[in-house]
PDB file of C-alpha atoms and ligand atoms in Angstrom:
ATOM      1  CA  MET A  15      96.824 118.695 130.210  1.00 53.00           C
ATOM      2  CA  LEU A  16      97.588 119.693 126.560  1.00 68.00           C
ATOM      3  CA  PHE A  17     101.475 120.502 125.521  1.00 79.00           C
ATOM      4  CA  VAL A  18     102.331 122.001 122.363  1.00 81.00           C
ATOM      5  CA  LYS A  19     105.429 119.623 122.626  1.00 81.00           C
ATOM      6  CA  THR A  20     104.556 116.236 124.145  1.00 77.00           C
ATOM      7  CA  PRO A  21     107.028 115.746 126.792  1.00 73.00           C
ATOM      8  CA  GLN A  22     109.582 112.806 126.324  1.00 72.00           C
ATOM      9  CA  PHE A  23     108.720 111.241 129.564  1.00 65.00           C
ATOM     10  CA  ILE A  24     104.975 110.595 128.120  1.00 65.00           C
ATOM     11  CA  GLN A  25     106.324 109.317 124.722  1.00 65.00           C
ATOM     12  CA  LYS A  26     108.644 107.155 126.601  1.00 62.00           C
ATOM     13  CA  PHE A  27     106.118 105.697 129.168  1.00 60.00           C
ATOM     14  CA  SER A  28     103.772 104.800 126.268  1.00 69.00           C
ATOM     15  CA  SER A  29     106.056 103.218 123.984  1.00 67.00           C
ATOM     16  CA  SER A  30     103.444 101.096 121.893  1.00 78.00           C
ATOM     17  CA  ILE A  31     101.547 104.609 121.041  1.00 90.00           C
ATOM     18  CA  LEU A  32     103.081 106.331 118.218  1.00 93.00           C
ATOM     19  CA  PHE A  33     104.156 109.815 119.026  1.00 92.00           C
ATOM     20  CA  ARG A  34     107.105 110.595 116.765  1.00 93.00           C
ATOM     21  CA  LYS A  35     108.655 108.278 114.033  1.00 93.00           C
ATOM     22  CA  LYS A  36     112.207 107.525 115.141  1.00 91.00           C
ATOM     23  CA  THR A  37     114.143 108.335 111.842  1.00 93.00           C
ATOM     24  CA  ASP A  38     117.393 109.861 110.931  1.00 94.00           C
ATOM     25  CA  LEU A  39     115.566 111.554 107.774  1.00 95.00           C
ATOM     26  CA  LYS A  40     114.434 114.887 107.938  1.00 96.00           C
ATOM     27  CA  GLN A  41     110.963 113.742 107.457  1.00 97.00           C
ATOM     28  CA  VAL A  42     107.722 115.114 109.335  1.00 97.00           C
ATOM     29  CA  TYR A  43     103.991 113.923 109.156  1.00 98.00           C
ATOM     30  CA  LEU A  44     101.103 116.216 108.922  1.00 98.00           C
ATOM     31  CA  THR A  45      97.848 115.296 110.186  1.00 98.00           C
ATOM     32  CA  PHE A  46      94.409 116.876 110.103  1.00 98.00           C
ATOM     33  CA  ASP A  47      91.993 115.879 112.348  1.00 98.00           C
ATOM     34  CA  ASP A  48      88.143 116.261 112.592  1.00 98.00           C
ATOM     35  CA  GLY A  49      87.124 116.440 108.847  1.00 98.00           C
ATOM     36  CA  PRO A  50      85.867 115.908 106.270  1.00 98.00           C
ATOM     37  CA  THR A  51      84.213 119.433 106.363  1.00 96.00           C
ATOM     38  CA  GLU A  52      81.832 120.437 103.239  1.00 88.00           C
ATOM     39  CA  GLU A  53      84.161 123.705 102.246  1.00 90.00           C
ATOM     40  CA  PHE A  54      87.407 123.676 104.145  1.00 97.00           C
ATOM     41  CA  THR A  55      88.664 120.217 103.318  1.00 98.00           C
ATOM     42  CA  HIS A  56      88.857 121.300  99.580  1.00 97.00           C
ATOM     43  CA  TRP A  57      90.694 124.455 100.656  1.00 98.00           C
ATOM     44  CA  ILE A  58      93.317 122.139 102.494  1.00 98.00           C
ATOM     45  CA  LEU A  59      93.421 119.640  99.532  1.00 98.00           C
ATOM     46  CA  LYS A  60      94.184 122.577  97.203  1.00 98.00           C
ATOM     47  CA  LEU A  61      96.907 123.737  99.158  1.00 98.00           C
ATOM     48  CA  LEU A  62      98.607 120.318  99.586  1.00 98.00           C
ATOM     49  CA  GLY A  63      98.150 119.692  96.219  1.00 98.00           C
ATOM     50  CA  SER A  64     100.053 123.019  95.252  1.00 98.00           C
ATOM     51  CA  LEU A  65     102.812 122.319  97.455  1.00 97.00           C
ATOM     52  CA  ASN A  66     102.711 118.548  96.419  1.00 97.00           C
ATOM     53  CA  ILE A  67     102.749 117.449  99.998  1.00 97.00           C
ATOM     54  CA  LYS A  68     100.908 114.397 101.255  1.00 97.00           C
ATOM     55  CA  ALA A  69      99.187 114.319 104.850  1.00 98.00           C
ATOM     56  CA  THR A  70      97.289 112.019 106.731  1.00 98.00           C
ATOM     57  CA  PHE A  71      93.197 112.595 107.657  1.00 98.00           C
ATOM     58  CA  PHE A  72      92.035 111.398 110.901  1.00 98.00           C
ATOM     59  CA  CYS A  73      88.057 111.728 110.388  1.00 98.00           C
ATOM     60  CA  ILE A  74      85.351 111.230 112.249  1.00 98.00           C
ATOM     61  CA  GLY A  75      82.782 108.887 110.900  1.00 98.00           C
ATOM     62  CA  GLU A  76      79.656 111.044 110.985  1.00 98.00           C
ATOM     63  CA  ASN A  77      81.354 113.519 109.015  1.00 98.00           C
ATOM     64  CA  ALA A  78      82.622 110.980 106.609  1.00 98.00           C
ATOM     65  CA  GLU A  79      79.299 109.607 106.230  1.00 98.00           C
ATOM     66  CA  GLN A  80      77.757 112.901 105.176  1.00 97.00           C
ATOM     67  CA  ASN A  81      80.613 113.750 102.750  1.00 97.00           C
ATOM     68  CA  PRO A  82      81.659 110.286 101.000  1.00 97.00           C
ATOM     69  CA  TYR A  83      82.584 112.257  97.851  1.00 97.00           C
ATOM     70  CA  ILE A  84      85.086 114.364  99.969  1.00 98.00           C
ATOM     71  CA  MET A  85      86.392 111.089 101.470  1.00 98.00           C
ATOM     72  CA  SER A  86      87.199 109.955  98.060  1.00 97.00           C
ATOM     73  CA  ASP A  87      88.660 113.114  96.969  1.00 97.00           C
ATOM     74  CA  ILE A  88      91.242 112.682 100.011  1.00 98.00           C
ATOM     75  CA  LEU A  89      92.156 109.048  98.763  1.00 98.00           C
ATOM     76  CA  GLU A  90      92.340 109.783  95.214  1.00 98.00           C
ATOM     77  CA  ARG A  91      94.789 112.727  95.464  1.00 98.00           C
ATOM     78  CA  GLY A  92      97.032 110.325  97.479  1.00 97.00           C
ATOM     79  CA  HIS A  93      96.447 111.108 101.250  1.00 98.00           C
ATOM     80  CA  ILE A  94      95.710 108.471 103.940  1.00 97.00           C
ATOM     81  CA  ILE A  95      92.599 108.142 106.019  1.00 98.00           C
ATOM     82  CA  GLY A  96      92.617 107.324 109.705  1.00 98.00           C
ATOM     83  CA  ASN A  97      89.764 106.625 112.271  1.00 98.00           C
ATOM     84  CA  HIS A  98      88.804 109.391 114.918  1.00 98.00           C
ATOM     85  CA  THR A  99      85.833 107.786 116.024  1.00 98.00           C
ATOM     86  CA  TYR A 100      82.165 107.810 114.824  1.00 98.00           C
ATOM     87  CA  SER A 101      80.714 110.723 117.039  1.00 98.00           C
ATOM     88  CA  HIS A 102      84.387 112.412 118.307  1.00 98.00           C
ATOM     89  CA  LYS A 103      84.003 110.396 121.466  1.00 96.00           C
ATOM     90  CA  ASN A 104      85.702 111.675 124.597  1.00 95.00           C
ATOM     91  CA  ALA A 105      87.073 108.002 126.157  1.00 93.00           C
ATOM     92  CA  PHE A 106      87.446 109.711 129.641  1.00 92.00           C
ATOM     93  CA  PHE A 107      83.500 109.616 129.607  1.00 94.00           C
ATOM     94  CA  SER A 108      83.061 106.122 127.812  1.00 92.00           C
ATOM     95  CA  SER A 109      83.082 102.592 128.932  1.00 92.00           C
ATOM     96  CA  THR A 110      85.524 100.641 126.762  1.00 92.00           C
ATOM     97  CA  LYS A 111      82.744  98.633 125.284  1.00 94.00           C
ATOM     98  CA  SER A 112      80.931 101.708 124.369  1.00 95.00           C
ATOM     99  CA  TYR A 113      83.828 103.405 123.141  1.00 96.00           C
ATOM    100  CA  PHE A 114      84.930 100.498 121.157  1.00 96.00           C
ATOM    101  CA  LYS A 115      81.712 100.307 119.425  1.00 97.00           C
ATOM    102  CA  ASP A 116      81.972 104.130 118.432  1.00 98.00           C
ATOM    103  CA  ILE A 117      85.268 103.271 116.638  1.00 98.00           C
ATOM    104  CA  GLU A 118      83.741 100.434 115.016  1.00 98.00           C
ATOM    105  CA  LYS A 119      80.657 102.467 113.586  1.00 98.00           C
ATOM    106  CA  CYS A 120      83.665 104.506 112.288  1.00 98.00           C
ATOM    107  CA  LYS A 121      85.367 101.675 110.904  1.00 98.00           C
ATOM    108  CA  ALA A 122      82.201 100.788 108.932  1.00 98.00           C
ATOM    109  CA  VAL A 123      82.700 104.196 107.203  1.00 97.00           C
ATOM    110  CA  MET A 124      86.113 104.083 106.309  1.00 98.00           C
ATOM    111  CA  PRO A 125      86.972 100.135 106.585  1.00 97.00           C
ATOM    112  CA  LYS A 126      90.159 100.251 105.096  1.00 96.00           C
ATOM    113  CA  THR A 127      92.613 102.107 107.559  1.00 97.00           C
ATOM    114  CA  ASP A 128      94.125 100.814 110.539  1.00 96.00           C
ATOM    115  CA  LEU A 129      95.316 103.797 111.922  1.00 98.00           C
ATOM    116  CA  PHE A 130      93.391 105.355 115.136  1.00 98.00           C
ATOM    117  CA  ARG A 131      93.666 108.810 116.892  1.00 97.00           C
ATOM    118  CA  PRO A 132      91.594 109.229 120.085  1.00 97.00           C
ATOM    119  CA  PRO A 133      89.627 112.426 120.223  1.00 97.00           C
ATOM    120  CA  TYR A 134      91.281 114.688 122.738  1.00 94.00           C
ATOM    121  CA  GLY A 135      94.221 112.484 122.977  1.00 92.00           C
ATOM    122  CA  LYS A 136      92.408 110.440 125.848  1.00 91.00           C
ATOM    123  CA  LEU A 137      92.524 106.873 126.445  1.00 90.00           C
ATOM    124  CA  PHE A 138      92.618 104.904 129.414  1.00 87.00           C
ATOM    125  CA  PRO A 139      94.983 101.915 129.701  1.00 85.00           C
ATOM    126  CA  SER A 140      92.128  99.133 129.221  1.00 86.00           C
ATOM    127  CA  GLN A 141      91.023 100.865 126.074  1.00 89.00           C
ATOM    128  CA  ILE A 142      94.355 101.355 124.887  1.00 90.00           C
ATOM    129  CA  LEU A 143      94.946  97.395 125.235  1.00 88.00           C
ATOM    130  CA  LYS A 144      91.667  96.784 123.594  1.00 91.00           C
ATOM    131  CA  ILE A 145      92.314  99.171 120.423  1.00 94.00           C
ATOM    132  CA  GLN A 146      95.699  97.927 119.895  1.00 91.00           C
ATOM    133  CA  LYS A 147      94.449  94.655 118.772  1.00 92.00           C
ATOM    134  CA  HIS A 148      92.918  96.025 116.001  1.00 95.00           C
ATOM    135  CA  PHE A 149      94.513  99.668 115.101  1.00 96.00           C
ATOM    136  CA  LYS A 150      98.144 101.375 115.305  1.00 95.00           C
ATOM    137  CA  ILE A 151      97.413 104.481 117.791  1.00 95.00           C
ATOM    138  CA  VAL A 152      98.693 107.624 116.500  1.00 96.00           C
ATOM    139  CA  MET A 153      99.144 110.727 118.705  1.00 95.00           C
ATOM    140  CA  TRP A 154     101.440 113.386 117.908  1.00 94.00           C
ATOM    141  CA  ASP A 155     104.266 115.332 119.363  1.00 92.00           C
ATOM    142  CA  ILE A 156     103.277 118.808 117.936  1.00 95.00           C
ATOM    143  CA  LEU A 157      99.992 120.324 118.408  1.00 94.00           C
ATOM    144  CA  SER A 158      99.644 123.537 116.708  1.00 93.00           C
ATOM    145  CA  TYR A 159      96.638 124.942 118.670  1.00 94.00           C
ATOM    146  CA  ASP A 160      94.827 126.019 115.835  1.00 95.00           C
ATOM    147  CA  PHE A 161      91.519 125.504 117.435  1.00 93.00           C
ATOM    148  CA  LYS A 162      92.567 127.954 120.161  1.00 92.00           C
ATOM    149  CA  LYS A 163      90.335 130.919 120.258  1.00 89.00           C
ATOM    150  CA  ASN A 164      92.136 134.184 119.368  1.00 90.00           C
ATOM    151  CA  ILE A 165      95.572 132.216 119.020  1.00 93.00           C
ATOM    152  CA  SER A 166      97.948 134.522 116.691  1.00 94.00           C
ATOM    153  CA  PRO A 167      99.467 133.325 113.266  1.00 94.00           C
ATOM    154  CA  GLU A 168     102.551 133.980 114.611  1.00 95.00           C
ATOM    155  CA  LYS A 169     102.097 132.007 117.676  1.00 95.00           C
ATOM    156  CA  LEU A 170     100.779 129.166 115.709  1.00 95.00           C
ATOM    157  CA  LYS A 171     103.836 129.404 113.460  1.00 95.00           C
ATOM    158  CA  GLN A 172     106.140 129.537 116.466  1.00 95.00           C
ATOM    159  CA  ASN A 173     104.077 126.376 117.973  1.00 94.00           C
ATOM    160  CA  VAL A 174     105.164 124.437 114.937  1.00 96.00           C
ATOM    161  CA  LEU A 175     108.615 125.704 113.498  1.00 96.00           C
ATOM    162  CA  GLU A 176     110.039 125.697 117.234  1.00 96.00           C
ATOM    163  CA  ASN A 177     109.269 122.317 117.928  1.00 95.00           C
ATOM    164  CA  LEU A 178     109.811 120.478 114.842  1.00 96.00           C
ATOM    165  CA  GLU A 179     112.295 117.652 114.733  1.00 96.00           C
ATOM    166  CA  ASN A 180     112.836 114.531 112.499  1.00 97.00           C
ATOM    167  CA  GLY A 181     109.763 112.362 112.507  1.00 97.00           C
ATOM    168  CA  SER A 182     107.408 114.985 114.370  1.00 97.00           C
ATOM    169  CA  ILE A 183     103.949 114.216 113.661  1.00 97.00           C
ATOM    170  CA  ILE A 184     102.025 117.755 113.673  1.00 97.00           C
ATOM    171  CA  VAL A 185      98.244 118.065 114.310  1.00 97.00           C
ATOM    172  CA  PHE A 186      95.955 120.956 112.720  1.00 97.00           C
ATOM    173  CA  HIS A 187      92.368 120.500 112.598  1.00 98.00           C
ATOM    174  CA  ASP A 188      89.969 120.262 109.624  1.00 98.00           C
ATOM    175  CA  SER A 189      87.086 122.124 111.304  1.00 97.00           C
ATOM    176  CA  VAL A 190      85.159 125.349 111.331  1.00 94.00           C
ATOM    177  CA  LYS A 191      87.357 126.430 114.872  1.00 93.00           C
ATOM    178  CA  SER A 192      90.617 126.207 112.839  1.00 96.00           C
ATOM    179  CA  GLU A 193      89.609 127.282 109.253  1.00 96.00           C
ATOM    180  CA  GLU A 194      90.203 131.059 109.583  1.00 95.00           C
ATOM    181  CA  ILE A 195      93.473 130.878 111.104  1.00 96.00           C
ATOM    182  CA  LEU A 196      94.676 128.099 108.630  1.00 97.00           C
ATOM    183  CA  LYS A 197      93.627 129.819 105.832  1.00 97.00           C
ATOM    184  CA  GLU A 198      95.672 132.747 107.075  1.00 96.00           C
ATOM    185  CA  CYS A 199      98.902 131.197 107.699  1.00 96.00           C
ATOM    186  CA  LEU A 200      99.173 127.225 106.871  1.00 98.00           C
ATOM    187  CA  GLU A 201     100.656 127.972 103.493  1.00 98.00           C
ATOM    188  CA  ASP A 202     103.111 130.119 105.128  1.00 97.00           C
ATOM    189  CA  ILE A 203     104.046 127.461 107.807  1.00 98.00           C
ATOM    190  CA  LEU A 204     104.393 124.499 105.389  1.00 98.00           C
ATOM    191  CA  VAL A 205     106.545 126.522 103.343  1.00 98.00           C
ATOM    192  CA  LYS A 206     108.977 127.308 105.864  1.00 97.00           C
ATOM    193  CA  ILE A 207     109.021 123.914 107.146  1.00 98.00           C
ATOM    194  CA  LYS A 208     110.055 122.787 103.608  1.00 97.00           C
ATOM    195  CA  GLU A 209     112.701 125.509 103.518  1.00 97.00           C
ATOM    196  CA  ASN A 210     113.988 124.378 106.604  1.00 96.00           C
ATOM    197  CA  GLY A 211     114.878 121.148 104.667  1.00 97.00           C
ATOM    198  CA  TYR A 212     112.113 118.770 105.655  1.00 97.00           C
ATOM    199  CA  THR A 213     110.127 116.651 103.376  1.00 97.00           C
ATOM    200  CA  PHE A 214     106.276 115.409 104.324  1.00 97.00           C
ATOM    201  CA  SER A 215     105.616 111.880 104.501  1.00 94.00           C
ATOM    202  CA  THR A 216     102.304 110.012 105.095  1.00 92.00           C
ATOM    203  CA  LEU A 217     101.889 107.774 108.373  1.00 90.00           C
TER     204      LEU A 217
HETATM  205 ZN1   ZN B 327      89.443 115.524 117.271  1.00 54.26          ZN
END
């Protein structure tokens, strides 16, 4: 089951996995999953640059391999990269061994990061134990639902703005599925977050 706001009991149950940073500062964390993409990443980077916001990009190894210059661009602009497996693998359909192999294949493309986010937010406990030895597992506490077909800009804004709190980790997608809706309302959402007194930090 997917929630817009990750419930407290799940956050507490998995205390070794990061859902939201504990902080008294009005600081939030913007994350973009599934890139890099040929054209859309560039649009996102330009927008973030114009608003002076830094974000974390959880990239798919296969996409990163095809677009090395975009990966360099993300880093050169001061953003952070995280591992999102090589082939966007679903952990629930994988053995721990084959799943970790996919993570390692992604690591070969982006060797420096120690952040990992599982596709679909899915992991078995045995996989968590294995991955934790090598990476910091980062989930989220706000899923924007930008990937949902026909979601309205109003609903998307509401999902993010009404669930925001200190240390929130927000998920958007650097993917074809989310491109249209984000081009329509991402700027507005980010500006509103700033107007609410929050600053953006990287993980
Ligand atoms: Zn993903």
